[in-house]
Coordinates of C-alpha atoms and ligand atoms in Angstrom, one line a residue:
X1 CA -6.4 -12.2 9.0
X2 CA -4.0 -15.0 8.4
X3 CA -4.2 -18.2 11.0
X4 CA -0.7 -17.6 12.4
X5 CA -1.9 -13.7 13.6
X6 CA -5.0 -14.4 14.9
X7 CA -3.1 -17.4 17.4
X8 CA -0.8 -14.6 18.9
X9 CA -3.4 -12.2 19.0
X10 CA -5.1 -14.5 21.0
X11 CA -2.3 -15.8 22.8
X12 CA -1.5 -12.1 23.6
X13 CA -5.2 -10.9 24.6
X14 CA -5.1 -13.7 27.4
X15 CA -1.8 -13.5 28.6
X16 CA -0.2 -11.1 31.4
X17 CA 0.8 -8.4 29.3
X18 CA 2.5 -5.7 30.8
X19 CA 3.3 -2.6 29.3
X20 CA 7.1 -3.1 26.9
X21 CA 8.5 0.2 28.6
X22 CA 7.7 -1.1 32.6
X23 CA 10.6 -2.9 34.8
X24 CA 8.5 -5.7 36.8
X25 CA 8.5 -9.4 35.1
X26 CA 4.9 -9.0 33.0
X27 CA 6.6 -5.4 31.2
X28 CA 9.7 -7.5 30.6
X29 CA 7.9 -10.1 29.0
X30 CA 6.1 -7.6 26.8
X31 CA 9.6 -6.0 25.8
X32 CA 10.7 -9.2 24.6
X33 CA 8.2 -9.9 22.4
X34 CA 8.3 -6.8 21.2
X35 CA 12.1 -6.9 20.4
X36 CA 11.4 -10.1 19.1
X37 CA 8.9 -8.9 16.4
X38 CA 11.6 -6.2 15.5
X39 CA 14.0 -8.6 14.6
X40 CA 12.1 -10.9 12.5
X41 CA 10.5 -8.1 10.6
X42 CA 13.7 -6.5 10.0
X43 CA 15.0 -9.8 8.8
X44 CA 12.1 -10.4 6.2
X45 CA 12.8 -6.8 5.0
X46 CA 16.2 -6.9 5.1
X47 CA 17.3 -4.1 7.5
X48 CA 18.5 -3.5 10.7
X49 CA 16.3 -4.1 13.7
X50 CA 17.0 -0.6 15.1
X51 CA 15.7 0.8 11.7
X52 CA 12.1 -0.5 12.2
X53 CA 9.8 2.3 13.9
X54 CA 6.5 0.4 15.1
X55 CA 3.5 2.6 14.6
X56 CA -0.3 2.8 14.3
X57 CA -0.6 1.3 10.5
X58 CA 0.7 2.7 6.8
X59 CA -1.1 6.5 7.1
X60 CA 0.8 7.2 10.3
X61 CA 4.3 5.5 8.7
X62 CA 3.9 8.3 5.6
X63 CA 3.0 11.2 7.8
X64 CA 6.4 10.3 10.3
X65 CA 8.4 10.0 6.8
X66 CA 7.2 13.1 4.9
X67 CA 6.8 15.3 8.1
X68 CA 9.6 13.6 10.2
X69 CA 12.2 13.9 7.4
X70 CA 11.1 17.6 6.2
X71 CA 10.8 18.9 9.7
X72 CA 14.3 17.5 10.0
X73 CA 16.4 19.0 7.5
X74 CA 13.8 21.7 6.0
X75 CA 13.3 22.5 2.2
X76 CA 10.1 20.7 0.3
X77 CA 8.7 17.4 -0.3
X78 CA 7.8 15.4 -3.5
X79 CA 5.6 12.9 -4.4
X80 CA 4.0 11.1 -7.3
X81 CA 0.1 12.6 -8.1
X82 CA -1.0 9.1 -7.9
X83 CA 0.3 8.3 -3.9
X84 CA -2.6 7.6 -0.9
X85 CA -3.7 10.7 0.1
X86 CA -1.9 9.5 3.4
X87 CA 0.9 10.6 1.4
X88 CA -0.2 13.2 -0.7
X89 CA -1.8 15.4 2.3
X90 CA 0.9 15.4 4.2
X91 CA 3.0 16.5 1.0
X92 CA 0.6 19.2 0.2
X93 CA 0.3 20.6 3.7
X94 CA 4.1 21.2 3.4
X95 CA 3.3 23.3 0.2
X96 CA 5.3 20.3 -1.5
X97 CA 5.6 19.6 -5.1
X98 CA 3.2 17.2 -6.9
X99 CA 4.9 15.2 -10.1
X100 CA 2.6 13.7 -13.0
X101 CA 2.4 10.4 -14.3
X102 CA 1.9 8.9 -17.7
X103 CA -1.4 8.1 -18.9
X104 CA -0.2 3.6 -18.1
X105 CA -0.3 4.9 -14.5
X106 CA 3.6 4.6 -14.1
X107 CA 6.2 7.9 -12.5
X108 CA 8.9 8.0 -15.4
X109 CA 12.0 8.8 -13.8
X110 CA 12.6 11.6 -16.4
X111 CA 9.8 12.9 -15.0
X112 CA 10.9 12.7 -11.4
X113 CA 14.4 14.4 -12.5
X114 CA 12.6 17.1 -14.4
X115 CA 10.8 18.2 -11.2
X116 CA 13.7 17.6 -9.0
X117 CA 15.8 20.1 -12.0
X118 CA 13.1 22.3 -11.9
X119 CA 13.5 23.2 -8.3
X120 CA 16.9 22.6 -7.8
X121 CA 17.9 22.1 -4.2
X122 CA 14.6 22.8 -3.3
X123 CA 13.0 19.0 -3.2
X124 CA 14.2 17.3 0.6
X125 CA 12.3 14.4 0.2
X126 CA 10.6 12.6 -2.6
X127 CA 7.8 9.7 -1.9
X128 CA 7.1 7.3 -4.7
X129 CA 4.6 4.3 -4.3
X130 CA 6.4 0.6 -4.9
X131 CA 2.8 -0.3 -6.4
X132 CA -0.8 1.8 -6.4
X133 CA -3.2 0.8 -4.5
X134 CA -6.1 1.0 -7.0
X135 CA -4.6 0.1 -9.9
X136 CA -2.0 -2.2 -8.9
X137 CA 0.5 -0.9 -10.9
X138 CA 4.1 -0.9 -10.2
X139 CA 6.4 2.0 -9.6
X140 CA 10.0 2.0 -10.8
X141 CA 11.2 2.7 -7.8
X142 CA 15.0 1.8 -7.8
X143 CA 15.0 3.4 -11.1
X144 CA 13.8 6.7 -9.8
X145 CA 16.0 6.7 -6.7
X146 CA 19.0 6.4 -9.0
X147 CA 18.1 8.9 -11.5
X148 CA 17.7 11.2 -8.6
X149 CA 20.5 10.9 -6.8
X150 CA 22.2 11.0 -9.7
X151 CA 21.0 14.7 -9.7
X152 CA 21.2 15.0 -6.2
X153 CA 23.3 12.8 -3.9
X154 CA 21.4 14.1 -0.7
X155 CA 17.7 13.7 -1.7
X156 CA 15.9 11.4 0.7
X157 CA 13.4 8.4 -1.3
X158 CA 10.5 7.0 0.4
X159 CA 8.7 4.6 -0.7
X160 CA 5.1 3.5 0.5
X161 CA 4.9 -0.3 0.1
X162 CA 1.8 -0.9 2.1
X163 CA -0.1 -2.5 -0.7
X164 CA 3.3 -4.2 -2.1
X165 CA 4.5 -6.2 0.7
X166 CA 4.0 -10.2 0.5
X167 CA 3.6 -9.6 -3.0
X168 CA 7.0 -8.1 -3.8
X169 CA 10.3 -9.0 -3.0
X170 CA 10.7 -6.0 -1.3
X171 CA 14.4 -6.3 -0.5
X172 CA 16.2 -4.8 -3.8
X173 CA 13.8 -1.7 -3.0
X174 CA 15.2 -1.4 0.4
X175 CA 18.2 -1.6 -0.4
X176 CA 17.8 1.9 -2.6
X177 CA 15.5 3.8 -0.4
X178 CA 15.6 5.7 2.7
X179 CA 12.2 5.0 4.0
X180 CA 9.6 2.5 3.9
X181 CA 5.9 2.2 4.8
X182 CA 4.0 -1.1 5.6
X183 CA 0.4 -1.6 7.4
X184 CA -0.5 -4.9 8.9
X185 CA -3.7 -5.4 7.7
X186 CA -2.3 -6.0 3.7
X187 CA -1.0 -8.8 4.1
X188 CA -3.2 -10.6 6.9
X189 CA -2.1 -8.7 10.2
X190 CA -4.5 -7.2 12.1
X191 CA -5.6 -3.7 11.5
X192 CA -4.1 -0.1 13.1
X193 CA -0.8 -1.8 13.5
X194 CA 2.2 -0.8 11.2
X195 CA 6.0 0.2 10.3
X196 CA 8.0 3.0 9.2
X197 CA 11.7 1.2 7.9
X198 CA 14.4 4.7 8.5
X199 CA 17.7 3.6 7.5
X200 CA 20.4 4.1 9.6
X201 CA 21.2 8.3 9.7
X202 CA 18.4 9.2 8.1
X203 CA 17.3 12.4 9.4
X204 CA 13.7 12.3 10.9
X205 CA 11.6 14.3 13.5
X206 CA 9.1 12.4 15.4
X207 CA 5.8 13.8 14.8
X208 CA 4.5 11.9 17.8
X209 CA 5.7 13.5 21.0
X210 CA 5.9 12.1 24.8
X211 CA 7.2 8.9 25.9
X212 CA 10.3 8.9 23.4
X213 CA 9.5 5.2 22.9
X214 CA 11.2 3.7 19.4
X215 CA 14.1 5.3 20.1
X216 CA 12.2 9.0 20.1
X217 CA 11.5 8.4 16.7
X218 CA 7.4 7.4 17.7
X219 CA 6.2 8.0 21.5
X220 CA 3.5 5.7 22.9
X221 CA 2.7 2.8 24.3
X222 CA 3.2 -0.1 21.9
X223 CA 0.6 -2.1 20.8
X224 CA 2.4 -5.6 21.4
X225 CA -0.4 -7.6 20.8
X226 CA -0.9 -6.1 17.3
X227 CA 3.0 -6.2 16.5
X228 CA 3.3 -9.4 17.4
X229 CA 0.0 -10.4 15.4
X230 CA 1.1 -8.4 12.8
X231 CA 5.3 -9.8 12.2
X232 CA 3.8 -13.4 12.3
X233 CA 1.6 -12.2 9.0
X234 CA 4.4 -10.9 7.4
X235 CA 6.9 -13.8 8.0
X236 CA 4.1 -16.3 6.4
X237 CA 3.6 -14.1 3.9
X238 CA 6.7 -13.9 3.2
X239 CA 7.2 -17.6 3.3
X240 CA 4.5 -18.3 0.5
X241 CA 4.8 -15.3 -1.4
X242 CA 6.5 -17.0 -4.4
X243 CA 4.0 -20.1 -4.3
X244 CA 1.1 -17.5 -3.9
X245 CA 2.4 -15.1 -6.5
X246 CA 2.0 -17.6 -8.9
X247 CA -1.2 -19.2 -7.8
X248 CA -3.1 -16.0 -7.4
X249 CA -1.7 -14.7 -10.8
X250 CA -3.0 -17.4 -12.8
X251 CA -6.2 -16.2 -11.0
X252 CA -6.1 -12.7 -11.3
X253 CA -5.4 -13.0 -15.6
X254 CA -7.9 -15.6 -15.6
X255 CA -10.3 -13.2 -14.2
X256 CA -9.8 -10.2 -16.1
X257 CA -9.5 -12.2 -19.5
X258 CA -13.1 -13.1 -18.6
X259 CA -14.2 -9.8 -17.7
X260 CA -12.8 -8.6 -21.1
X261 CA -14.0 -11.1 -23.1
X262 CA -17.4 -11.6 -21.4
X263 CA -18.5 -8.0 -21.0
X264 CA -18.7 -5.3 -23.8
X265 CA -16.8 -2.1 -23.3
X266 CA -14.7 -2.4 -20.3
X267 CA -10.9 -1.4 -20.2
X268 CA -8.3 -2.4 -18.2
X269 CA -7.0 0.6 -16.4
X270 CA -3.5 1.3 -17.6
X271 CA -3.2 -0.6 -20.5
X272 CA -2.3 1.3 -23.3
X273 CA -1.8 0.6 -27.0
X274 CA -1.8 -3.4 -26.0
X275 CA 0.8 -3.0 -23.4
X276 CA 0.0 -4.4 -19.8
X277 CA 2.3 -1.7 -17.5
X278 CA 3.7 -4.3 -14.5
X279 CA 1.2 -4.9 -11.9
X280 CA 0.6 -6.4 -8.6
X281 CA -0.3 -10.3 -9.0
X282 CA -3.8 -9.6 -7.0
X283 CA -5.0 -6.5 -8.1
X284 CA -7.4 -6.3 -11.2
X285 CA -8.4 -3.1 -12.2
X286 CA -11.3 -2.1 -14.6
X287 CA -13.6 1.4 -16.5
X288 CA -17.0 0.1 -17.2
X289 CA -18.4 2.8 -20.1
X290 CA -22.2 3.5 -19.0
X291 CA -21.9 2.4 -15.7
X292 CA -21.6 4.2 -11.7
X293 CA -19.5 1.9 -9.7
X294 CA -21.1 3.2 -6.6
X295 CA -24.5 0.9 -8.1
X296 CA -22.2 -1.4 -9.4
X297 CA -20.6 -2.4 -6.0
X298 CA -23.7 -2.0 -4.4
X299 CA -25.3 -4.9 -6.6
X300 CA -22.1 -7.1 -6.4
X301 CA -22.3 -7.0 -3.3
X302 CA -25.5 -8.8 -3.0
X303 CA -23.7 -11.5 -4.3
X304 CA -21.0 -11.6 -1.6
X305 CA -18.6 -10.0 -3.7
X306 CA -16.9 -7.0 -1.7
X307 CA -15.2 -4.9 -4.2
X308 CA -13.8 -0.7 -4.3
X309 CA -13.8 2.1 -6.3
X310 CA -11.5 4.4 -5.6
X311 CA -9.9 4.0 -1.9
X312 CA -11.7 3.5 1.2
X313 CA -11.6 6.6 3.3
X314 CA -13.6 7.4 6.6
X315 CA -16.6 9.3 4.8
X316 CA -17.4 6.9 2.2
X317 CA -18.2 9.8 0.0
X318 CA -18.0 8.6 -3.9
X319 CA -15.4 10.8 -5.5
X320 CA -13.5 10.1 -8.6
X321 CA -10.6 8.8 -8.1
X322 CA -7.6 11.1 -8.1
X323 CA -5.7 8.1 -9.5
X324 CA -7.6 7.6 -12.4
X325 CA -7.5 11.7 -12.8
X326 CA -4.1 11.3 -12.8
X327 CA -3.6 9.2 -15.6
X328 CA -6.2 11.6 -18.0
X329 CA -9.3 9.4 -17.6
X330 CA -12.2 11.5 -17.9
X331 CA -14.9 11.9 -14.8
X332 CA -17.1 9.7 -16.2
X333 CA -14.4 7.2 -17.5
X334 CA -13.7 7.5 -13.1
X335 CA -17.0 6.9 -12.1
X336 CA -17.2 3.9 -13.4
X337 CA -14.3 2.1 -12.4
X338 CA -13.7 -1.0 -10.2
X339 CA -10.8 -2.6 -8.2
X340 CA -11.3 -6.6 -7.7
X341 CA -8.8 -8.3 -5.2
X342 CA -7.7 -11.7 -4.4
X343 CA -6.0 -12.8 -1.3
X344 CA -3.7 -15.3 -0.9
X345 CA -6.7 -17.9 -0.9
X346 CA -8.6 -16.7 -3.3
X347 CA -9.6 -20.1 -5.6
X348 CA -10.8 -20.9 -8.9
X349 CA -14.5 -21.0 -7.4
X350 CA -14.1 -16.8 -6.2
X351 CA -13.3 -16.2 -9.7
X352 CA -16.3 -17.9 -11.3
X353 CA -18.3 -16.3 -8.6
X354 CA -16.9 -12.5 -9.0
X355 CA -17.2 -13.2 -12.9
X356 CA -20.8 -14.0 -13.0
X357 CA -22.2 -11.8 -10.6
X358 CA -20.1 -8.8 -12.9
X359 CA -22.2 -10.0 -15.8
X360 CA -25.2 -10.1 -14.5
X361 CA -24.7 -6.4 -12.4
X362 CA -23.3 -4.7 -15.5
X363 CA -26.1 -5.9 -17.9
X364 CA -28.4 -4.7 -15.0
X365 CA -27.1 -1.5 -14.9
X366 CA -26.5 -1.3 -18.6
X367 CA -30.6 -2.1 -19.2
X368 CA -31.8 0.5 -16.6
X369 CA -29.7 2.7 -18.8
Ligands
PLP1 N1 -0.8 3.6 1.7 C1 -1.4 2.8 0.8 C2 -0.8 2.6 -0.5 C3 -2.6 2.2 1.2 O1 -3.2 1.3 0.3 C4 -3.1 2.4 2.5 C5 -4.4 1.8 2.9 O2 -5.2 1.3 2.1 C6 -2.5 3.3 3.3 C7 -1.3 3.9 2.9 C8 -3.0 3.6 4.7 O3 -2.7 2.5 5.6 P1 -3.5 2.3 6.9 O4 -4.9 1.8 6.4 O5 -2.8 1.2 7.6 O6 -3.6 3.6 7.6

């Protein structure tokens, strides 16, 4: 967690915090700093404060967008086969429709105007990523919402930035979308705290009932603490994103150069024919032939490097990625892969370190057969 969250999640834990929807002096003082979060996050996005919907992180912003926006003005939803499942299940509980990808991980937006021609007036809502988070790669977003519209002047675009934002000037993709995701803990807040961005009109049905809090778009108490905590991560963020971009790219290329170079059959996911499809500047993304990541992380680990396979979800079952499935690798191509991260201080040392301890796990692995 950055510096600037922890100090107002501490300053909050010890203060008089009242709850933001009470009348006496404590309940007022929590309903300003809650207002006050809305507006500075609204002005590092770039929209309205009435168009920011606090909620409990990035899966409970996708399920209020894909079922808040369907139950609203009926018909299907949409989505890319590569989206979180916090995306995807919601999608495919609606009986929604599920578009492909190309094998460099990207949604082409023929492809999203061939499904949306293929079930014409049928498609509400579509959801499309700003970047994946295994691979990193980056989604054409505005492209896609304006070959859509072009099609269909009425189709509502989300867009789940959660691993995008403080990496990505997220502002031009605002400015073409309808709807957009962030989590707090990407980009140094504290976990279970998040955003749903509606624009102005948008139709949506809240999905959590009760209090009519967030203007009966989200009921329940709000976690002010955590807001607070949260807005103050993504205004420094936002602040050094283009100092850290650069930094931690330099880092990130330096890594995978020496993963490629040092270690014998590895790919970097995506890349096809030469050509690097745009990524995230922190996200490195690898296939190890002859190796299980789920031994592969367990060795790295040993040497205080904490890496992923596919995403984290709450049973910590291995299976292959539905990302990497997506793009046409094979199972065993899948079970093999590995995501490495930097954060925003990452340094030249992490790399060295994550670099040799990959060396010595793969040739491990590789010589146990
Ligand atoms: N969407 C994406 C792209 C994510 O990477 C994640 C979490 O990793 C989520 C949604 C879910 O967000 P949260 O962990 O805040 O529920």
């Amino acid at each position: 967690m950055r510096a600037a969250a922890r100090q107002v999640l501490r300053h909050w834990i010890e203060a008089e915090l009242g709850n933001s929807s009470g009348v006496h002096r404590a309940a007022r003082q929590a309903k300003a700093a809650l207002e006050d979060a809305r507006y500075s996050l609204a002005s590092v996005v770039g929209c309205d404060p009435g168009e920011v919907v606090f909620t409990s992180g990035g899966t409970e912003a996708d399920n209020l967008a894909i079922g808040g926006v369907t139950d609203a003005v009926g018909g299907r939803p949409a989505c890319s086969a590569i989206e979180h499942h916090a995306v995807l299940d919601p999608v495919l509980h609606r009986g929604g429709i599920i578009i492909e990808v190309g094998p460099d991980g990207v949604l082409a937006p023929d492809a999203a105007l061939a499904a949306i021609d293929e079930n014409p007036a049928e498609i509400s809502l579509l959801s499309v990523m700003t970047a994946n988070n295994e691979t990193g790669i980056l989604q054409p977003v505005t492209d896609i919402a304006a070959a859509v519209r072009s099609r269909r002047h009425d189709l509502i675009v989300h867009t789940d930035a959660v691993q995008a934002f403080g990496w990505v000037d997220l502002v031009p993709i605002w400015e073409t979308v309808d709807l957009m995701s962030i989590s707090g803990h990407k980009f140094g807040g504290p976990q279970g705290v998040g955003a749903l961005i509606v624009k102005a009109g948008t139709p949506l049905r809240a999905q959590v009932l009760g209090g009519g809090q967030e203007r009966e778009r989200r009921s329940g108490t709000h976690n002010v603490a955590g807001i607070a905590a949260m807005v103050a991560a993504a205004e420094e963020a936002e602040a050094d994103r283009e100092v850290s971009v650069a930094r931690v790219r330099a880092l990130r290329d330096r890594l995978v150069a020496e993963v490629t170079h040092k270690i014998d059959d590895v790919s970097v996911t995506g890349v096809i024919d030469g050509h690097h499809p745009p990524r995230l500047p922190h996200l490195a993304h690898f296939c190890f032939r002859g190796v299980e990541s789920e031994a592969l992380l367990f060795l790295l680990e040993r040497k205080d490097v904490y890496a992923a396979a596919a995403s984290s979800c709450a049973s910590g079952a291995m299976e292959p990625s539905h990302v990497l499935m997506a793009m046409g690798h094979s199972r065993t191509d899948a079970f093999g892969s590995l995501r490495l991260s930097l954060g925003h201080q990452s340094t030249d040392a992490d790399v060295d370190a994550a670099v040799a301890a990959l060396i010595d796990a793969v040739a491990r692995l590789r010589e146990r057969g």
